[in-house]
Amino acid sequence: MNDGTVYIASVVITYWVVSISMVYLNKVLMSHEGISIPAPLFVTWYQCVITVVICWFAGLCGQRARKADEYAPVAVSENGAQQSARKPSFFAQFPKAEYLVGQARQIFPLSLVFVGMITFNNLCLKWVEVSFYNVARSLTIVFNVFFSRVLLGIPTSFKTILCLGVVIIGFLIGSHGELNFSVLGTCAGVMSSLFVSLNSIFTKKVLPVVDDNHWKLTFYNNVNASFLFLPLIFIFEGDVIKGSQDQLTSG
């Protein structure tokens, strides 16, 4: 097994572990009253703020890492080619986190979709059991095909439609067999699937704005989302937050 295979396998395993862990952690945050407060929009906003801070810190480390690489010793191979004597730092991949209003305005439509995606995702997780969570969000591939046809003009084959029919039937069977079925949770899961599909399409459109850099896009998206959530929190969860100040400020 070569180094490339080991690296890919480790990335897949890490993604799987982190993804499953985040589902359970978010479930606790969204539905456990003893740990969090019944304000899913506020919790989601807080997660966006923390993401912004992480992106900013990673960008700061990236600047220092790239500067260190500039002064790294250079090794000369037998054929005379020059190459760095050490591997680039992990943080070198992170760009400087800066917020430019012009770029943020172009990314704003994606940010609206992003807010809808993470909001309905967390609401779904709040209202359904973890075992039903993936079933409730299983229609993403259906919306992907639909929006690819409507927005991008990509044709759909008959075989693809048959496969989508199987997915929809599986969704209906899974919903019918759920013991603690929640209409609100299922609707939130369907809306989450819709916004996940739109998010992937809008991401492809706006990536060139940030030089095809996913880290820059993550920073802009979460900064915009942090502002977009504020009026929603004020309207829908203001009273809940006021009544939970002691819990939020307790050590």
Short mmCIF file of C-alpha atoms in Angstrom, two decimals:
data_model
loop_
_atom_site.label_atom_id
_atom_site.label_comp_id
_atom_site.label_asym_id
_atom_site.label_seq_id
_atom_site.Cartn_x
_atom_site.Cartn_y
_atom_site.Cartn_z
CA MET A 1 0.00 0.00 0.00
CA ASN A 2 1.63 3.25 -1.15
CA ASP A 3 1.60 6.59 0.63
CA GLY A 4 -1.14 7.99 -1.64
CA THR A 5 -3.54 5.18 -0.80
CA VAL A 6 -2.88 5.52 2.93
CA TYR A 7 -3.41 9.28 2.72
CA ILE A 8 -6.74 8.94 0.88
CA ALA A 9 -7.94 6.23 3.27
CA SER A 10 -7.03 8.36 6.29
CA VAL A 11 -8.89 11.35 4.84
CA VAL A 12 -12.02 9.27 4.20
CA ILE A 13 -11.94 7.74 7.69
CA THR A 14 -11.38 11.14 9.30
CA TYR A 15 -14.27 12.64 7.34
CA TRP A 16 -16.54 9.76 8.35
CA VAL A 17 -15.65 10.04 12.05
CA VAL A 18 -15.99 13.84 12.13
CA SER A 19 -19.25 13.78 10.16
CA ILE A 20 -20.91 11.21 12.42
CA SER A 21 -19.61 12.96 15.54
CA MET A 22 -21.00 16.31 14.38
CA VAL A 23 -24.44 14.78 13.84
CA TYR A 24 -24.57 13.48 17.42
CA LEU A 25 -23.08 16.67 18.90
CA ASN A 26 -25.57 18.84 17.03
CA LYS A 27 -28.40 16.57 18.14
CA VAL A 28 -27.39 17.13 21.75
CA LEU A 29 -27.09 20.89 21.22
CA MET A 30 -30.44 21.14 19.45
CA SER A 31 -32.59 18.96 21.69
CA HIS A 32 -30.96 18.57 25.14
CA GLU A 33 -32.43 21.31 27.32
CA GLY A 34 -29.98 20.70 30.15
CA ILE A 35 -26.99 21.51 27.93
CA SER A 36 -28.28 24.08 25.46
CA ILE A 37 -31.25 26.41 25.06
CA PRO A 38 -34.29 25.91 22.76
CA ALA A 39 -32.95 28.40 20.22
CA PRO A 40 -31.63 26.53 17.16
CA LEU A 41 -31.08 29.73 15.16
CA PHE A 42 -28.91 31.16 17.94
CA VAL A 43 -26.91 27.93 18.19
CA THR A 44 -26.40 27.89 14.40
CA TRP A 45 -25.34 31.57 14.45
CA TYR A 46 -22.81 30.81 17.18
CA GLN A 47 -21.37 27.97 15.08
CA CYS A 48 -20.96 30.39 12.14
CA VAL A 49 -19.14 32.90 14.35
CA ILE A 50 -16.76 30.22 15.61
CA THR A 51 -16.12 29.13 12.01
CA VAL A 52 -15.20 32.73 11.12
CA VAL A 53 -12.75 32.87 14.02
CA ILE A 54 -11.19 29.54 12.98
CA CYS A 55 -10.83 30.72 9.36
CA TRP A 56 -9.22 33.95 10.52
CA PHE A 57 -6.78 32.15 12.82
CA ALA A 58 -5.96 29.54 10.15
CA GLY A 59 -5.32 32.35 7.66
CA LEU A 60 -2.99 34.04 10.13
CA CYS A 61 -1.07 30.77 10.59
CA GLY A 62 -1.04 30.33 6.81
CA GLN A 63 0.61 33.71 6.32
CA ARG A 64 3.35 32.82 8.78
CA ALA A 65 3.81 29.36 7.25
CA ARG A 66 4.19 30.75 3.71
CA LYS A 67 6.63 33.39 4.94
CA ALA A 68 8.67 30.67 6.68
CA ASP A 69 8.68 28.59 3.47
CA GLU A 70 10.13 31.54 1.54
CA TYR A 71 13.22 31.46 3.74
CA ALA A 72 13.46 27.68 3.90
CA PRO A 73 16.75 26.15 2.66
CA VAL A 74 16.69 24.94 -0.94
CA ALA A 75 18.10 21.54 -1.91
CA VAL A 76 19.65 20.92 -5.33
CA SER A 77 19.06 17.52 -6.93
CA GLU A 78 21.59 15.63 -9.08
CA ASN A 79 20.12 17.03 -12.31
CA GLY A 80 20.47 20.59 -11.01
CA ALA A 81 16.78 21.18 -10.21
CA GLN A 82 16.01 23.19 -7.10
CA GLN A 83 13.42 22.06 -4.62
CA SER A 84 12.48 22.88 -1.05
CA ALA A 85 14.33 20.90 1.58
CA ARG A 86 11.15 20.42 3.62
CA LYS A 87 7.48 19.79 2.98
CA PRO A 88 5.10 22.79 3.03
CA SER A 89 3.34 23.40 6.31
CA PHE A 90 -0.24 22.18 6.72
CA PHE A 91 -1.34 25.76 7.36
CA ALA A 92 0.17 27.00 4.08
CA GLN A 93 -3.07 26.05 2.29
CA PHE A 94 -5.12 28.63 4.23
CA PRO A 95 -5.33 32.09 2.62
CA LYS A 96 -5.43 35.35 4.53
CA ALA A 97 -8.94 35.96 5.84
CA GLU A 98 -10.02 39.35 4.56
CA TYR A 99 -13.54 40.63 3.94
CA LEU A 100 -13.95 42.69 0.75
CA VAL A 101 -17.39 44.22 0.30
CA GLY A 102 -17.37 43.79 -3.49
CA GLN A 103 -16.70 40.07 -3.29
CA ALA A 104 -19.07 39.64 -0.35
CA ARG A 105 -21.87 41.21 -2.41
CA GLN A 106 -21.32 38.72 -5.24
CA ILE A 107 -21.34 35.82 -2.78
CA PHE A 108 -24.47 37.08 -0.96
CA PRO A 109 -26.98 34.96 -2.97
CA LEU A 110 -25.03 31.84 -2.03
CA SER A 111 -25.00 32.98 1.59
CA LEU A 112 -28.81 33.16 1.58
CA VAL A 113 -28.94 29.57 0.36
CA PHE A 114 -26.27 28.61 2.90
CA VAL A 115 -28.35 30.07 5.76
CA GLY A 116 -31.39 28.12 4.59
CA MET A 117 -29.34 24.94 4.32
CA ILE A 118 -27.81 24.95 7.79
CA THR A 119 -30.99 26.27 9.42
CA PHE A 120 -33.25 23.52 8.08
CA ASN A 121 -30.50 20.95 8.65
CA ASN A 122 -30.33 21.76 12.35
CA LEU A 123 -34.12 22.05 12.66
CA CYS A 124 -34.45 18.60 11.11
CA LEU A 125 -31.93 17.23 13.58
CA LYS A 126 -33.83 18.89 16.44
CA TRP A 127 -37.20 17.39 15.52
CA VAL A 128 -36.29 13.86 14.34
CA GLU A 129 -34.31 10.97 15.76
CA VAL A 130 -30.73 10.50 14.62
CA SER A 131 -31.71 7.17 13.06
CA PHE A 132 -34.21 8.95 10.78
CA TYR A 133 -32.04 11.99 10.08
CA ASN A 134 -30.38 10.66 6.92
CA VAL A 135 -33.71 9.35 5.62
CA ALA A 136 -35.32 12.78 6.06
CA ARG A 137 -32.45 14.33 4.06
CA SER A 138 -32.23 11.63 1.39
CA LEU A 139 -33.91 13.64 -1.37
CA THR A 140 -30.80 15.72 -2.09
CA ILE A 141 -29.96 13.65 -5.17
CA VAL A 142 -33.51 14.16 -6.48
CA PHE A 143 -33.21 17.93 -6.16
CA ASN A 144 -29.71 17.79 -7.71
CA VAL A 145 -31.11 16.24 -10.88
CA PHE A 146 -34.12 18.57 -10.90
CA PHE A 147 -32.14 21.80 -10.51
CA SER A 148 -29.45 20.60 -12.92
CA ARG A 149 -32.20 20.29 -15.50
CA VAL A 150 -34.03 23.53 -14.65
CA LEU A 151 -31.12 25.86 -13.86
CA LEU A 152 -28.23 24.38 -15.83
CA GLY A 153 -30.09 22.73 -18.70
CA ILE A 154 -28.41 19.36 -18.18
CA PRO A 155 -30.61 16.62 -19.73
CA THR A 156 -31.85 13.70 -17.62
CA SER A 157 -31.93 10.13 -18.91
CA PHE A 158 -34.79 7.71 -18.39
CA LYS A 159 -32.52 5.42 -16.32
CA THR A 160 -31.73 8.33 -14.01
CA ILE A 161 -35.44 9.02 -13.52
CA LEU A 162 -36.01 5.35 -12.64
CA CYS A 163 -33.23 5.52 -10.04
CA LEU A 164 -34.74 8.68 -8.57
CA GLY A 165 -38.07 6.85 -8.34
CA VAL A 166 -36.37 4.18 -6.22
CA VAL A 167 -34.94 6.89 -3.94
CA ILE A 168 -38.35 8.52 -3.51
CA ILE A 169 -39.98 5.14 -2.75
CA GLY A 170 -37.27 4.44 -0.18
CA PHE A 171 -37.91 7.85 1.39
CA LEU A 172 -41.64 7.13 1.66
CA ILE A 173 -41.06 3.65 3.12
CA GLY A 174 -38.55 5.02 5.65
CA SER A 175 -40.97 7.78 6.66
CA HIS A 176 -43.83 5.34 7.07
CA GLY A 177 -41.73 2.99 9.19
CA GLU A 178 -40.45 5.65 11.58
CA LEU A 179 -41.87 5.12 15.07
CA ASN A 180 -41.39 8.72 16.26
CA PHE A 181 -42.41 10.32 12.98
CA SER A 182 -42.35 14.12 12.92
CA VAL A 183 -44.06 16.05 10.13
CA LEU A 184 -42.11 19.21 10.97
CA GLY A 185 -38.82 17.32 11.11
CA THR A 186 -39.49 15.58 7.81
CA CYS A 187 -40.46 18.86 6.12
CA ALA A 188 -37.29 20.45 7.49
CA GLY A 189 -35.29 17.52 6.11
CA VAL A 190 -36.84 17.96 2.66
CA MET A 191 -36.12 21.70 2.73
CA SER A 192 -32.58 20.97 3.87
CA SER A 193 -32.13 18.62 0.90
CA LEU A 194 -33.44 21.34 -1.43
CA PHE A 195 -31.02 23.95 -0.08
CA VAL A 196 -28.08 21.49 -0.12
CA SER A 197 -28.72 20.98 -3.82
CA LEU A 198 -28.98 24.72 -4.49
CA ASN A 199 -25.85 25.31 -2.41
CA SER A 200 -23.76 23.00 -4.63
CA ILE A 201 -25.00 24.74 -7.79
CA PHE A 202 -24.45 28.28 -6.48
CA THR A 203 -21.03 27.29 -5.11
CA LYS A 204 -19.87 26.36 -8.62
CA LYS A 205 -21.06 29.73 -9.89
CA VAL A 206 -19.37 31.93 -7.29
CA LEU A 207 -16.12 30.03 -6.70
CA PRO A 208 -14.30 32.03 -9.43
CA VAL A 209 -15.05 35.19 -7.40
CA VAL A 210 -12.66 33.92 -4.70
CA ASP A 211 -10.11 32.43 -7.11
CA ASP A 212 -11.63 28.95 -6.75
CA ASN A 213 -10.51 28.85 -3.13
CA HIS A 214 -12.92 26.95 -0.88
CA TRP A 215 -11.40 28.37 2.29
CA LYS A 216 -12.06 31.95 1.17
CA LEU A 217 -15.61 30.99 0.26
CA THR A 218 -16.12 29.38 3.66
CA PHE A 219 -14.96 32.58 5.36
CA TYR A 220 -17.21 34.86 3.29
CA ASN A 221 -20.20 32.55 3.64
CA ASN A 222 -19.98 32.36 7.40
CA VAL A 223 -19.39 36.11 7.83
CA ASN A 224 -22.45 36.85 5.69
CA ALA A 225 -24.47 34.19 7.52
CA SER A 226 -23.50 35.68 10.89
CA PHE A 227 -25.14 38.95 9.85
CA LEU A 228 -28.15 37.30 8.20
CA PHE A 229 -29.00 35.30 11.30
CA LEU A 230 -29.18 38.33 13.60
CA PRO A 231 -32.62 39.64 12.51
CA LEU A 232 -34.00 36.08 12.47
CA ILE A 233 -32.76 35.49 16.02
CA PHE A 234 -34.19 38.83 17.16
CA ILE A 235 -37.63 38.07 15.66
CA PHE A 236 -38.04 34.38 16.49
CA GLU A 237 -35.81 33.72 19.51
CA GLY A 238 -35.30 37.06 21.27
CA ASP A 239 -37.56 36.18 24.19
CA VAL A 240 -36.03 32.71 24.54
CA ILE A 241 -32.50 34.13 24.74
CA LYS A 242 -33.56 36.78 27.27
CA GLY A 243 -35.10 34.07 29.44
CA SER A 244 -31.97 31.93 29.21
CA GLN A 245 -29.33 34.54 30.03
CA ASP A 246 -28.42 32.85 33.30
CA GLN A 247 -27.82 29.55 31.51
CA LEU A 248 -25.78 31.21 28.74
CA THR A 249 -23.56 33.15 31.15
CA SER A 250 -23.14 30.42 33.78
CA GLY A 251 -19.75 28.77 34.04
#
